[in-house]
PDB file of C-alpha atoms in Angstrom:
ATOM      1  CA  UNK A   1      -2.002  24.879   5.168  1.00  0.00           C
ATOM      2  CA  UNK A   2      -4.988  23.622   7.144  1.00  0.00           C
ATOM      3  CA  UNK A   3      -4.928  20.238   5.391  1.00  0.00           C
ATOM      4  CA  UNK A   4      -1.186  19.849   5.984  1.00  0.00           C
ATOM      5  CA  UNK A   5      -1.629  20.827   9.636  1.00  0.00           C
ATOM      6  CA  UNK A   6      -4.388  18.232   9.985  1.00  0.00           C
ATOM      7  CA  UNK A   7      -2.229  15.526   8.398  1.00  0.00           C
ATOM      8  CA  UNK A   8       0.623  16.306  10.784  1.00  0.00           C
ATOM      9  CA  UNK A   9      -1.795  16.127  13.707  1.00  0.00           C
ATOM     10  CA  UNK A  10      -2.989  12.692  12.538  1.00  0.00           C
ATOM     11  CA  UNK A  11       0.614  11.518  12.192  1.00  0.00           C
ATOM     12  CA  UNK A  12       1.610  12.733  15.643  1.00  0.00           C
ATOM     13  CA  UNK A  13      -1.236  10.809  17.283  1.00  0.00           C
ATOM     14  CA  UNK A  14      -0.303   7.476  15.701  1.00  0.00           C
ATOM     15  CA  UNK A  15       1.172   4.847  17.973  1.00  0.00           C
ATOM     16  CA  UNK A  16       4.575   3.246  17.677  1.00  0.00           C
ATOM     17  CA  UNK A  17       3.262  -0.106  16.507  1.00  0.00           C
ATOM     18  CA  UNK A  18       0.899   1.462  13.968  1.00  0.00           C
ATOM     19  CA  UNK A  19       3.802   3.434  12.509  1.00  0.00           C
ATOM     20  CA  UNK A  20       6.101   0.419  12.519  1.00  0.00           C
ATOM     21  CA  UNK A  21       3.555  -1.645  10.613  1.00  0.00           C
ATOM     22  CA  UNK A  22       3.077   1.169   8.113  1.00  0.00           C
ATOM     23  CA  UNK A  23       6.812   1.590   7.599  1.00  0.00           C
ATOM     24  CA  UNK A  24       7.446  -2.104   6.992  1.00  0.00           C
ATOM     25  CA  UNK A  25       4.559  -2.380   4.611  1.00  0.00           C
ATOM     26  CA  UNK A  26       5.604   0.734   2.697  1.00  0.00           C
ATOM     27  CA  UNK A  27       9.136  -0.572   2.385  1.00  0.00           C
ATOM     28  CA  UNK A  28       7.956  -4.011   1.273  1.00  0.00           C
ATOM     29  CA  UNK A  29       5.635  -2.524  -1.324  1.00  0.00           C
ATOM     30  CA  UNK A  30       8.139   0.036  -2.532  1.00  0.00           C
ATOM     31  CA  UNK A  31      10.924  -2.523  -3.001  1.00  0.00           C
ATOM     32  CA  UNK A  32       9.264  -5.825  -3.819  1.00  0.00           C
ATOM     33  CA  UNK A  33       6.038  -5.113  -5.650  1.00  0.00           C
ATOM     34  CA  UNK A  34       5.275  -4.045  -9.173  1.00  0.00           C
ATOM     35  CA  UNK A  35       4.619  -0.359  -9.653  1.00  0.00           C
ATOM     36  CA  UNK A  36       1.161  -0.974 -11.171  1.00  0.00           C
ATOM     37  CA  UNK A  37      -0.227  -2.592  -8.018  1.00  0.00           C
ATOM     38  CA  UNK A  38      -2.798  -0.484  -6.172  1.00  0.00           C
ATOM     39  CA  UNK A  39      -3.233  -0.456  -2.395  1.00  0.00           C
ATOM     40  CA  UNK A  40      -6.820  -0.151  -1.165  1.00  0.00           C
ATOM     41  CA  UNK A  41      -7.163   0.918   2.464  1.00  0.00           C
ATOM     42  CA  UNK A  42     -10.438   0.253   4.239  1.00  0.00           C
ATOM     43  CA  UNK A  43     -11.080   2.063   7.539  1.00  0.00           C
ATOM     44  CA  UNK A  44     -13.429  -0.327   9.322  1.00  0.00           C
ATOM     45  CA  UNK A  45     -16.963   0.666  10.373  1.00  0.00           C
ATOM     46  CA  UNK A  46     -18.047   4.335  10.234  1.00  0.00           C
ATOM     47  CA  UNK A  47     -21.148   6.501  10.507  1.00  0.00           C
ATOM     48  CA  UNK A  48     -23.905   4.788  12.470  1.00  0.00           C
ATOM     49  CA  UNK A  49     -21.577   1.845  13.155  1.00  0.00           C
ATOM     50  CA  UNK A  50     -18.936   2.825  15.759  1.00  0.00           C
ATOM     51  CA  UNK A  51     -17.410  -0.670  15.755  1.00  0.00           C
ATOM     52  CA  UNK A  52     -17.148  -3.156  18.610  1.00  0.00           C
ATOM     53  CA  UNK A  53     -13.557  -2.128  19.301  1.00  0.00           C
ATOM     54  CA  UNK A  54     -14.643   1.053  21.055  1.00  0.00           C
ATOM     55  CA  UNK A  55     -14.304   2.231  24.652  1.00  0.00           C
ATOM     56  CA  UNK A  56     -14.665   5.409  26.703  1.00  0.00           C
ATOM     57  CA  UNK A  57     -11.456   6.825  25.165  1.00  0.00           C
ATOM     58  CA  UNK A  58     -12.095   6.258  21.456  1.00  0.00           C
ATOM     59  CA  UNK A  59     -14.432   4.758  18.892  1.00  0.00           C
ATOM     60  CA  UNK A  60     -13.103   2.079  16.606  1.00  0.00           C
ATOM     61  CA  UNK A  61     -14.389   3.840  13.503  1.00  0.00           C
ATOM     62  CA  UNK A  62     -12.354   6.970  14.355  1.00  0.00           C
ATOM     63  CA  UNK A  63      -9.155   5.112  15.226  1.00  0.00           C
ATOM     64  CA  UNK A  64      -9.417   3.036  12.036  1.00  0.00           C
ATOM     65  CA  UNK A  65      -9.854   6.187   9.954  1.00  0.00           C
ATOM     66  CA  UNK A  66      -6.925   7.865  11.709  1.00  0.00           C
ATOM     67  CA  UNK A  67      -4.606   4.982  10.861  1.00  0.00           C
ATOM     68  CA  UNK A  68      -5.924   4.736   7.312  1.00  0.00           C
ATOM     69  CA  UNK A  69      -5.555   8.436   6.531  1.00  0.00           C
ATOM     70  CA  UNK A  70      -1.913   8.392   7.517  1.00  0.00           C
ATOM     71  CA  UNK A  71      -1.260   5.304   5.399  1.00  0.00           C
ATOM     72  CA  UNK A  72      -3.034   6.886   2.453  1.00  0.00           C
ATOM     73  CA  UNK A  73      -0.983  10.095   2.641  1.00  0.00           C
ATOM     74  CA  UNK A  74       2.336   8.254   2.891  1.00  0.00           C
ATOM     75  CA  UNK A  75       1.584   6.002  -0.069  1.00  0.00           C
ATOM     76  CA  UNK A  76       0.659   9.095  -2.083  1.00  0.00           C
ATOM     77  CA  UNK A  77       3.931  10.761  -1.123  1.00  0.00           C
ATOM     78  CA  UNK A  78       5.841   7.700  -2.338  1.00  0.00           C
ATOM     79  CA  UNK A  79       3.966   7.644  -5.633  1.00  0.00           C
ATOM     80  CA  UNK A  80       2.280   4.314  -4.871  1.00  0.00           C
ATOM     81  CA  UNK A  81      -1.271   4.045  -6.249  1.00  0.00           C
ATOM     82  CA  UNK A  82      -3.626   4.067  -3.266  1.00  0.00           C
ATOM     83  CA  UNK A  83      -7.325   4.586  -2.568  1.00  0.00           C
ATOM     84  CA  UNK A  84      -9.527   4.801   0.537  1.00  0.00           C
ATOM     85  CA  UNK A  85     -12.945   3.219   0.888  1.00  0.00           C
ATOM     86  CA  UNK A  86     -14.001   6.157   3.051  1.00  0.00           C
ATOM     87  CA  UNK A  87     -12.389   9.437   4.081  1.00  0.00           C
ATOM     88  CA  UNK A  88     -15.178  10.711   6.344  1.00  0.00           C
ATOM     89  CA  UNK A  89     -17.413   9.333   9.076  1.00  0.00           C
ATOM     90  CA  UNK A  90     -19.548   7.543   6.503  1.00  0.00           C
ATOM     91  CA  UNK A  91     -21.895   4.613   7.016  1.00  0.00           C
ATOM     92  CA  UNK A  92     -21.023   1.677   4.754  1.00  0.00           C
ATOM     93  CA  UNK A  93     -23.021  -1.515   5.164  1.00  0.00           C
ATOM     94  CA  UNK A  94     -21.368  -4.710   3.887  1.00  0.00           C
ATOM     95  CA  UNK A  95     -22.801  -4.521   0.370  1.00  0.00           C
ATOM     96  CA  UNK A  96     -21.997  -0.803   0.077  1.00  0.00           C
ATOM     97  CA  UNK A  97     -18.438  -1.419   1.227  1.00  0.00           C
ATOM     98  CA  UNK A  98     -17.929  -4.222  -1.283  1.00  0.00           C
ATOM     99  CA  UNK A  99     -19.421  -2.079  -4.054  1.00  0.00           C
ATOM    100  CA  UNK A 100     -17.131   0.786  -3.052  1.00  0.00           C
ATOM    101  CA  UNK A 101     -14.055  -1.434  -3.293  1.00  0.00           C
ATOM    102  CA  UNK A 102     -15.159  -2.701  -6.702  1.00  0.00           C
ATOM    103  CA  UNK A 103     -15.849   0.838  -7.910  1.00  0.00           C
ATOM    104  CA  UNK A 104     -12.297   1.830  -6.934  1.00  0.00           C
ATOM    105  CA  UNK A 105     -11.059  -0.567  -9.599  1.00  0.00           C
ATOM    106  CA  UNK A 106      -9.795  -3.383  -7.380  1.00  0.00           C
ATOM    107  CA  UNK A 107      -8.177  -6.273  -9.241  1.00  0.00           C
ATOM    108  CA  UNK A 108      -6.635  -9.615  -8.316  1.00  0.00           C
ATOM    109  CA  UNK A 109      -3.165  -8.051  -8.314  1.00  0.00           C
ATOM    110  CA  UNK A 110      -3.961  -5.333  -5.781  1.00  0.00           C
ATOM    111  CA  UNK A 111      -3.588  -5.225  -1.990  1.00  0.00           C
ATOM    112  CA  UNK A 112      -6.499  -4.688   0.402  1.00  0.00           C
ATOM    113  CA  UNK A 113      -5.957  -3.685   4.029  1.00  0.00           C
ATOM    114  CA  UNK A 114      -8.946  -3.358   6.350  1.00  0.00           C
ATOM    115  CA  UNK A 115      -7.989  -1.579   9.600  1.00  0.00           C
ATOM    116  CA  UNK A 116      -9.726  -2.465  12.868  1.00  0.00           C
ATOM    117  CA  UNK A 117      -9.531  -2.517  16.670  1.00  0.00           C
ATOM    118  CA  UNK A 118     -10.571  -5.718  18.408  1.00  0.00           C
ATOM    119  CA  UNK A 119     -12.733  -6.505  21.451  1.00  0.00           C
ATOM    120  CA  UNK A 120     -13.608  -9.605  23.454  1.00  0.00           C
ATOM    121  CA  UNK A 121     -11.516  -9.810  26.600  1.00  0.00           C
ATOM    122  CA  UNK A 122      -8.135 -10.728  25.151  1.00  0.00           C
ATOM    123  CA  UNK A 123      -5.040  -8.721  24.221  1.00  0.00           C
ATOM    124  CA  UNK A 124      -2.621  -8.157  21.340  1.00  0.00           C
ATOM    125  CA  UNK A 125      -2.812  -7.829  17.598  1.00  0.00           C
ATOM    126  CA  UNK A 126      -4.062 -10.117  14.863  1.00  0.00           C
ATOM    127  CA  UNK A 127      -3.749 -10.405  11.106  1.00  0.00           C
ATOM    128  CA  UNK A 128      -6.507 -12.320   9.344  1.00  0.00           C
ATOM    129  CA  UNK A 129      -5.860 -12.945   5.664  1.00  0.00           C
ATOM    130  CA  UNK A 130      -8.012 -14.284   2.837  1.00  0.00           C
ATOM    131  CA  UNK A 131      -8.065 -17.965   1.916  1.00  0.00           C
ATOM    132  CA  UNK A 132      -6.747 -17.049  -1.539  1.00  0.00           C
ATOM    133  CA  UNK A 133      -3.861 -15.028  -0.091  1.00  0.00           C
ATOM    134  CA  UNK A 134      -0.269 -15.991   0.624  1.00  0.00           C
ATOM    135  CA  UNK A 135       0.810 -15.777   4.265  1.00  0.00           C
ATOM    136  CA  UNK A 136       4.061 -13.973   3.379  1.00  0.00           C
ATOM    137  CA  UNK A 137       2.930 -10.353   3.643  1.00  0.00           C
ATOM    138  CA  UNK A 138       0.552 -10.842   6.613  1.00  0.00           C
ATOM    139  CA  UNK A 139       3.313 -12.621   8.517  1.00  0.00           C
ATOM    140  CA  UNK A 140       5.815  -9.875   7.714  1.00  0.00           C
ATOM    141  CA  UNK A 141       3.421  -7.276   9.075  1.00  0.00           C
ATOM    142  CA  UNK A 142       2.722  -9.343  12.197  1.00  0.00           C
ATOM    143  CA  UNK A 143       6.426  -9.853  12.880  1.00  0.00           C
ATOM    144  CA  UNK A 144       7.063  -6.148  12.681  1.00  0.00           C
ATOM    145  CA  UNK A 145       4.145  -5.310  14.950  1.00  0.00           C
ATOM    146  CA  UNK A 146       5.530  -7.756  17.476  1.00  0.00           C
ATOM    147  CA  UNK A 147       9.001  -6.206  17.272  1.00  0.00           C
ATOM    148  CA  UNK A 148       7.417  -2.809  17.893  1.00  0.00           C
ATOM    149  CA  UNK A 149       5.938  -4.047  21.172  1.00  0.00           C
ATOM    150  CA  UNK A 150       2.474  -5.276  20.217  1.00  0.00           C
ATOM    151  CA  UNK A 151       2.135  -8.986  21.125  1.00  0.00           C
ATOM    152  CA  UNK A 152       0.629 -10.911  18.213  1.00  0.00           C
ATOM    153  CA  UNK A 153      -2.032 -13.447  19.086  1.00  0.00           C
ATOM    154  CA  UNK A 154      -2.277 -15.017  15.657  1.00  0.00           C
ATOM    155  CA  UNK A 155      -1.812 -14.723  11.908  1.00  0.00           C
ATOM    156  CA  UNK A 156      -4.516 -16.868  10.418  1.00  0.00           C
ATOM    157  CA  UNK A 157      -7.307 -17.600   7.989  1.00  0.00           C
ATOM    158  CA  UNK A 158     -10.878 -18.154   9.143  1.00  0.00           C
ATOM    159  CA  UNK A 159     -13.118 -20.477   7.193  1.00  0.00           C
ATOM    160  CA  UNK A 160     -16.864 -19.862   7.158  1.00  0.00           C
ATOM    161  CA  UNK A 161     -19.795 -21.633   5.577  1.00  0.00           C
ATOM    162  CA  UNK A 162     -19.238 -23.690   2.451  1.00  0.00           C
ATOM    163  CA  UNK A 163     -15.486 -23.429   2.911  1.00  0.00           C
ATOM    164  CA  UNK A 164     -15.344 -19.728   2.073  1.00  0.00           C
ATOM    165  CA  UNK A 165     -13.810 -16.824   3.983  1.00  0.00           C
ATOM    166  CA  UNK A 166     -15.695 -16.050   7.189  1.00  0.00           C
ATOM    167  CA  UNK A 167     -15.353 -12.258   6.873  1.00  0.00           C
ATOM    168  CA  UNK A 168     -17.280 -10.580   4.066  1.00  0.00           C
ATOM    169  CA  UNK A 169     -14.497  -8.082   3.369  1.00  0.00           C
ATOM    170  CA  UNK A 170     -12.197 -10.991   2.487  1.00  0.00           C
ATOM    171  CA  UNK A 171     -14.851 -13.193   0.920  1.00  0.00           C
ATOM    172  CA  UNK A 172     -16.412 -10.629  -1.400  1.00  0.00           C
ATOM    173  CA  UNK A 173     -13.386  -8.769  -2.770  1.00  0.00           C
ATOM    174  CA  UNK A 174     -10.907  -9.349  -5.603  1.00  0.00           C
ATOM    175  CA  UNK A 175      -7.380  -8.556  -4.339  1.00  0.00           C
ATOM    176  CA  UNK A 176      -5.324 -11.697  -3.741  1.00  0.00           C
ATOM    177  CA  UNK A 177      -3.423  -9.948  -0.948  1.00  0.00           C
ATOM    178  CA  UNK A 178      -6.424  -9.136   1.264  1.00  0.00           C
ATOM    179  CA  UNK A 179      -6.208  -8.886   5.038  1.00  0.00           C
ATOM    180  CA  UNK A 180      -7.744  -7.492   8.213  1.00  0.00           C
ATOM    181  CA  UNK A 181      -5.343  -5.888  10.700  1.00  0.00           C
ATOM    182  CA  UNK A 182      -6.448  -5.751  14.353  1.00  0.00           C
ATOM    183  CA  UNK A 183      -4.265  -3.328  16.365  1.00  0.00           C
ATOM    184  CA  UNK A 184      -5.205  -4.575  19.830  1.00  0.00           C
ATOM    185  CA  UNK A 185      -8.248  -4.915  22.089  1.00  0.00           C
ATOM    186  CA  UNK A 186     -10.277  -1.892  23.135  1.00  0.00           C
ATOM    187  CA  UNK A 187     -11.292  -3.698  26.339  1.00  0.00           C
ATOM    188  CA  UNK A 188      -7.711  -4.370  27.389  1.00  0.00           C
ATOM    189  CA  UNK A 189      -5.989  -1.651  29.426  1.00  0.00           C
ATOM    190  CA  UNK A 190      -2.508  -2.240  28.011  1.00  0.00           C
ATOM    191  CA  UNK A 191      -3.714  -2.268  24.421  1.00  0.00           C
ATOM    192  CA  UNK A 192      -5.801   0.848  25.003  1.00  0.00           C
ATOM    193  CA  UNK A 193      -2.848   2.631  26.582  1.00  0.00           C
ATOM    194  CA  UNK A 194      -0.708   1.637  23.602  1.00  0.00           C
ATOM    195  CA  UNK A 195      -3.258   2.980  21.146  1.00  0.00           C
ATOM    196  CA  UNK A 196      -3.613   6.254  23.034  1.00  0.00           C
ATOM    197  CA  UNK A 197      -0.206   7.121  24.433  1.00  0.00           C
ATOM    198  CA  UNK A 198       2.606   5.273  22.675  1.00  0.00           C
ATOM    199  CA  UNK A 199       3.682   8.224  20.537  1.00  0.00           C
ATOM    200  CA  UNK A 200       7.256   7.207  19.758  1.00  0.00           C
ATOM    201  CA  UNK A 201       7.392   7.548  15.980  1.00  0.00           C
ATOM    202  CA  UNK A 202       9.644   5.477  13.765  1.00  0.00           C
ATOM    203  CA  UNK A 203      11.103   7.333  10.767  1.00  0.00           C
ATOM    204  CA  UNK A 204      10.518   5.809   7.368  1.00  0.00           C
ATOM    205  CA  UNK A 205      13.746   4.623   5.777  1.00  0.00           C
ATOM    206  CA  UNK A 206      13.304   4.746   2.042  1.00  0.00           C
ATOM    207  CA  UNK A 207      15.765   3.351  -0.500  1.00  0.00           C
TER     208      UNK A 207
END
C-alpha cells in the first residue's frame, strides 16, 4: 500500500508536458517496436551531484528521478521490458553510469532515455540524440512536447572530439536509439513554473 501510494504521489506531481512525452513514447513503443526491445531509463545526476538544472525549488537529480520512476512503472504495467540506472539518490560518476547501463544488458536494439533539466539562461526543451541514432523517435517526442505547451529549442546531435558524440552517455553506450531529454531550464521562470505547477495530466490511450 505504501509503495502504491508513493507511486500515485509521483504521478500526481508530474507536469503536463512530461506526461505527454511519456504517453507518446509509450504508445510508439507499444505499437511500433518489437516486444523484445528493452527501454533503459537514466535519471540524470544523483547523490553528490545535484545537477546544473537546479534552483531554489528543486534539484535536477530529484526531478529527473521523479520523471524516470513514473516512466519505469508505466512501462512495467504495459509489460514492456524496462530498467532504471538508479532508483535512489545514488552517486554515479560517468564510468559507473556507463558500467551500470552495460550491466543491465543494454544492446544495440534497445532504447536509452537520459532525463535531465537544463540551465544556462534560455528556455524550452531539447532532445539530443546519438550520432548513430535515427531522428525519427527524438523528433516524435519533441513534437509532442511542443504540442503539450513546452517550446522546443532544438532536436539535434552534438559532435565532440574526433567526430564522436559530445556527451558520454551517448558516446559510451550501445543502444542505437539513445537520447537525452531536457524538460526546460531551471533558471527560466516559465519553465520552472511548468515543472512545478502544470499538473494537468493526460490519460494514456492504449490500443
